[in-house]
Each structure stands twice: as structure tokens, then as C-alpha cells.
Amino acid sequence: MATDDLPDDLIALERAAWTQIQENRLTVETAEAVRARILELADGNPQRRLEIEEAVKKKVRHPEPGNG
């Protein structure tokens, strides 16, 4: 999945989780919200789940200049 195809709500959830991770305060609720949204988008396809997870982490944690 291309990072440009990611839904805005998933990006927002991952940004919240990443901020909490960096501040050493990630909550179960935040982690579960990200996981649930990824699973919803993957629609039962494990390979797609992995692609979505990798794409959203790349976009949020390692943005390309001008793409973050």
C-alpha cells in the first residue's frame, strides 16, 4: 500500500501512538485503536495487514521530505 493511500484517521492514530511511544507513555487503548483500524482495512488478509502497518509506520515515523 502506498503511503498516499492511507486514510487520514489511521495516520492520526499512528501519530498519537508514535508520540506516546517517544514519551514512554503508550497506552493499551491507543495501541489497540491503531491495531483495530489496521485490521479493519486489511479485511482479514494477513499480507495486506502487514503492508498497511509498514506503510503507516513509514509515513509517520520516517517521512520523506515534503511528505510528512
Tab-separated table of N, CA and C in Angstrom:
chain	number	residue	atom	x	y	z
A	1	MET	N	0.849	-1.176	0.000
A	1	MET	CA	0.000	0.000	0.000
A	1	MET	C	0.890	1.232	0.000
A	2	ALA	N	0.598	2.155	-0.865
A	2	ALA	CA	1.349	3.405	-0.926
A	2	ALA	C	0.958	4.283	0.254
A	3	THR	N	1.915	5.018	0.761
A	3	THR	CA	1.624	5.869	1.913
A	3	THR	C	0.590	6.934	1.583
A	4	ASP	N	0.458	7.313	0.326
A	4	ASP	CA	-0.543	8.308	-0.072
A	4	ASP	C	-1.961	7.743	-0.012
A	5	ASP	N	-2.105	6.427	0.015
A	5	ASP	CA	-3.415	5.780	0.038
A	5	ASP	C	-3.951	5.539	1.446
A	6	LEU	N	-3.190	5.915	2.451
A	6	LEU	CA	-3.601	5.657	3.830
A	6	LEU	C	-4.693	6.632	4.267
A	7	PRO	N	-5.701	6.131	4.974
A	7	PRO	CA	-6.757	7.016	5.457
A	7	PRO	C	-6.221	7.978	6.526
A	8	ASP	N	-6.755	9.178	6.525
A	8	ASP	CA	-6.309	10.198	7.480
A	8	ASP	C	-6.498	9.767	8.925
A	9	ASP	N	-7.580	9.049	9.215
A	9	ASP	CA	-7.811	8.640	10.599
A	9	ASP	C	-6.755	7.656	11.084
A	10	LEU	N	-6.282	6.782	10.214
A	10	LEU	CA	-5.225	5.847	10.601
A	10	LEU	C	-3.915	6.592	10.842
A	11	ILE	N	-3.617	7.554	10.007
A	11	ILE	CA	-2.402	8.357	10.189
A	11	ILE	C	-2.463	9.090	11.527
A	12	ALA	N	-3.610	9.654	11.845
A	12	ALA	CA	-3.764	10.364	13.120
A	12	ALA	C	-3.585	9.413	14.309
A	13	LEU	N	-4.148	8.227	14.212
A	13	LEU	CA	-3.984	7.242	15.283
A	13	LEU	C	-2.520	6.853	15.453
A	14	GLU	N	-1.833	6.607	14.350
A	14	GLU	CA	-0.421	6.220	14.422
A	14	GLU	C	0.431	7.364	14.955
A	15	ARG	N	0.108	8.603	14.568
A	15	ARG	CA	0.852	9.752	15.107
A	15	ARG	C	0.684	9.856	16.626
A	16	ALA	N	-0.530	9.626	17.091
A	16	ALA	CA	-0.772	9.650	18.534
A	16	ALA	C	0.027	8.552	19.235
A	17	ALA	N	0.024	7.364	18.640
A	17	ALA	CA	0.781	6.253	19.223
A	17	ALA	C	2.277	6.543	19.212
A	18	TRP	N	2.784	7.074	18.118
A	18	TRP	CA	4.215	7.369	17.996
A	18	TRP	C	4.625	8.432	19.018
A	19	THR	N	3.803	9.439	19.210
A	19	THR	CA	4.091	10.464	20.216
A	19	THR	C	4.147	9.825	21.598
A	20	GLN	N	3.183	8.978	21.903
A	20	GLN	CA	3.174	8.307	23.199
A	20	GLN	C	4.386	7.397	23.369
A	21	ILE	N	4.776	6.713	22.321
A	21	ILE	CA	5.961	5.841	22.387
A	21	ILE	C	7.198	6.676	22.709
A	22	GLN	N	7.347	7.786	22.024
A	22	GLN	CA	8.519	8.633	22.239
A	22	GLN	C	8.542	9.220	23.648
A	23	GLU	N	7.381	9.415	24.235
A	23	GLU	CA	7.285	9.952	25.591
A	23	GLU	C	7.187	8.845	26.639
A	24	ASN	N	7.370	7.603	26.205
A	24	ASN	CA	7.336	6.428	27.069
A	24	ASN	C	6.024	6.324	27.850
A	25	ARG	N	4.912	6.578	27.151
A	25	ARG	CA	3.607	6.516	27.807
A	25	ARG	C	2.521	5.922	26.911
A	26	LEU	N	2.894	5.014	26.030
A	26	LEU	CA	1.913	4.387	25.140
A	26	LEU	C	0.876	3.642	25.966
A	27	THR	N	-0.393	3.916	25.681
A	27	THR	CA	-1.469	3.231	26.393
A	27	THR	C	-1.975	2.053	25.576
A	28	VAL	N	-2.565	1.119	26.275
A	28	VAL	CA	-3.166	-0.035	25.620
A	28	VAL	C	-4.274	0.438	24.686
A	29	GLU	N	-5.031	1.429	25.107
A	29	GLU	CA	-6.143	1.928	24.304
A	29	GLU	C	-5.657	2.496	22.970
A	30	THR	N	-4.564	3.247	22.994
A	30	THR	CA	-4.033	3.827	21.763
A	30	THR	C	-3.498	2.736	20.846
A	31	ALA	N	-2.725	1.826	21.402
A	31	ALA	CA	-2.174	0.724	20.601
A	31	ALA	C	-3.290	-0.116	19.994
A	32	GLU	N	-4.327	-0.381	20.786
A	32	GLU	CA	-5.446	-1.178	20.300
A	32	GLU	C	-6.221	-0.443	19.208
A	33	ALA	N	-6.351	0.853	19.314
A	33	ALA	CA	-7.061	1.625	18.293
A	33	ALA	C	-6.336	1.546	16.949
A	34	VAL	N	-5.013	1.641	16.979
A	34	VAL	CA	-4.225	1.527	15.749
A	34	VAL	C	-4.374	0.124	15.171
A	35	ARG	N	-4.220	-0.870	16.009
A	35	ARG	CA	-4.314	-2.258	15.562
A	35	ARG	C	-5.685	-2.559	14.967
A	36	ALA	N	-6.728	-2.105	15.631
A	36	ALA	CA	-8.093	-2.369	15.168
A	36	ALA	C	-8.347	-1.723	13.806
A	37	ARG	N	-7.866	-0.512	13.625
A	37	ARG	CA	-8.089	0.176	12.347
A	37	ARG	C	-7.326	-0.509	11.222
A	38	ILE	N	-6.101	-0.949	11.511
A	38	ILE	CA	-5.320	-1.678	10.504
A	38	ILE	C	-6.024	-2.977	10.126
A	39	LEU	N	-6.512	-3.703	11.117
A	39	LEU	CA	-7.216	-4.957	10.846
A	39	LEU	C	-8.488	-4.715	10.044
A	40	GLU	N	-9.180	-3.630	10.342
A	40	GLU	CA	-10.386	-3.293	9.588
A	40	GLU	C	-10.055	-3.046	8.113
A	41	LEU	N	-9.004	-2.315	7.877
A	41	LEU	CA	-8.597	-2.014	6.500
A	41	LEU	C	-8.089	-3.256	5.771
A	42	ALA	N	-7.430	-4.148	6.511
A	42	ALA	CA	-6.860	-5.356	5.904
A	42	ALA	C	-7.942	-6.366	5.522
A	43	ASP	N	-9.095	-6.284	6.155
A	43	ASP	CA	-10.230	-7.136	5.818
A	43	ASP	C	-9.877	-8.625	5.821
A	44	GLY	N	-9.159	-9.049	6.860
A	44	GLY	CA	-8.850	-10.469	7.018
A	44	GLY	C	-7.666	-10.985	6.230
A	45	ASN	N	-6.990	-10.126	5.500
A	45	ASN	CA	-5.844	-10.538	4.683
A	45	ASN	C	-4.547	-10.240	5.435
A	46	PRO	N	-3.851	-11.261	5.944
A	46	PRO	CA	-2.632	-11.028	6.728
A	46	PRO	C	-1.545	-10.269	5.961
A	47	GLN	N	-1.386	-10.553	4.684
A	47	GLN	CA	-0.369	-9.850	3.901
A	47	GLN	C	-0.718	-8.369	3.784
A	48	ARG	N	-1.977	-8.086	3.543
A	48	ARG	CA	-2.425	-6.688	3.453
A	48	ARG	C	-2.242	-5.982	4.792
A	49	ARG	N	-2.513	-6.687	5.899
A	49	ARG	CA	-2.312	-6.103	7.225
A	49	ARG	C	-0.871	-5.666	7.395
A	50	LEU	N	0.052	-6.505	7.007
A	50	LEU	CA	1.462	-6.184	7.111
A	50	LEU	C	1.822	-4.983	6.233
A	51	GLU	N	1.308	-4.957	5.021
A	51	GLU	CA	1.579	-3.836	4.110
A	51	GLU	C	1.054	-2.515	4.671
A	52	ILE	N	-0.145	-2.544	5.223
A	52	ILE	CA	-0.731	-1.329	5.794
A	52	ILE	C	0.083	-0.869	7.000
A	53	GLU	N	0.427	-1.809	7.869
A	53	GLU	CA	1.204	-1.471	9.062
A	53	GLU	C	2.549	-0.867	8.681
A	54	GLU	N	3.229	-1.472	7.746
A	54	GLU	CA	4.525	-0.943	7.309
A	54	GLU	C	4.386	0.444	6.688
A	55	ALA	N	3.353	0.629	5.882
A	55	ALA	CA	3.164	1.913	5.203
A	55	ALA	C	2.862	3.031	6.188
A	56	VAL	N	1.996	2.765	7.152
A	56	VAL	CA	1.647	3.828	8.100
A	56	VAL	C	2.822	4.157	9.012
A	57	LYS	N	3.583	3.163	9.416
A	57	LYS	CA	4.763	3.436	10.248
A	57	LYS	C	5.803	4.224	9.451
A	58	LYS	N	5.980	3.871	8.195
A	58	LYS	CA	6.933	4.601	7.358
A	58	LYS	C	6.512	6.060	7.221
A	59	LYS	N	5.230	6.286	6.950
A	59	LYS	CA	4.742	7.652	6.750
A	59	LYS	C	4.894	8.491	8.016
A	60	VAL	N	4.568	7.920	9.166
A	60	VAL	CA	4.584	8.676	10.413
A	60	VAL	C	5.981	8.748	11.027
A	61	ARG	N	6.692	7.644	11.038
A	61	ARG	CA	7.969	7.591	11.751
A	61	ARG	C	9.174	7.966	10.897
A	62	HIS	N	9.063	7.800	9.602
A	62	HIS	CA	10.187	8.076	8.693
A	62	HIS	C	9.700	8.806	7.455
A	63	PRO	N	9.079	9.968	7.628
A	63	PRO	CA	8.521	10.657	6.470
A	63	PRO	C	9.597	11.153	5.523
A	64	GLU	N	9.271	11.115	4.250
A	64	GLU	CA	10.179	11.680	3.254
A	64	GLU	C	10.007	13.199	3.296
A	65	PRO	N	11.056	13.941	2.989
A	65	PRO	CA	10.935	15.399	2.990
A	65	PRO	C	9.757	15.853	2.124
A	66	GLY	N	8.929	16.725	2.702
A	66	GLY	CA	7.778	17.216	1.978
A	66	GLY	C	6.614	16.268	1.926
A	67	ASN	N	6.730	15.115	2.637
A	67	ASN	CA	5.691	14.102	2.582
A	67	ASN	C	5.210	13.722	3.974
A	68	GLY	N	5.510	14.551	4.964
A	68	GLY	CA	5.206	14.132	6.305
A	68	GLY	C	4.096	14.810	6.938
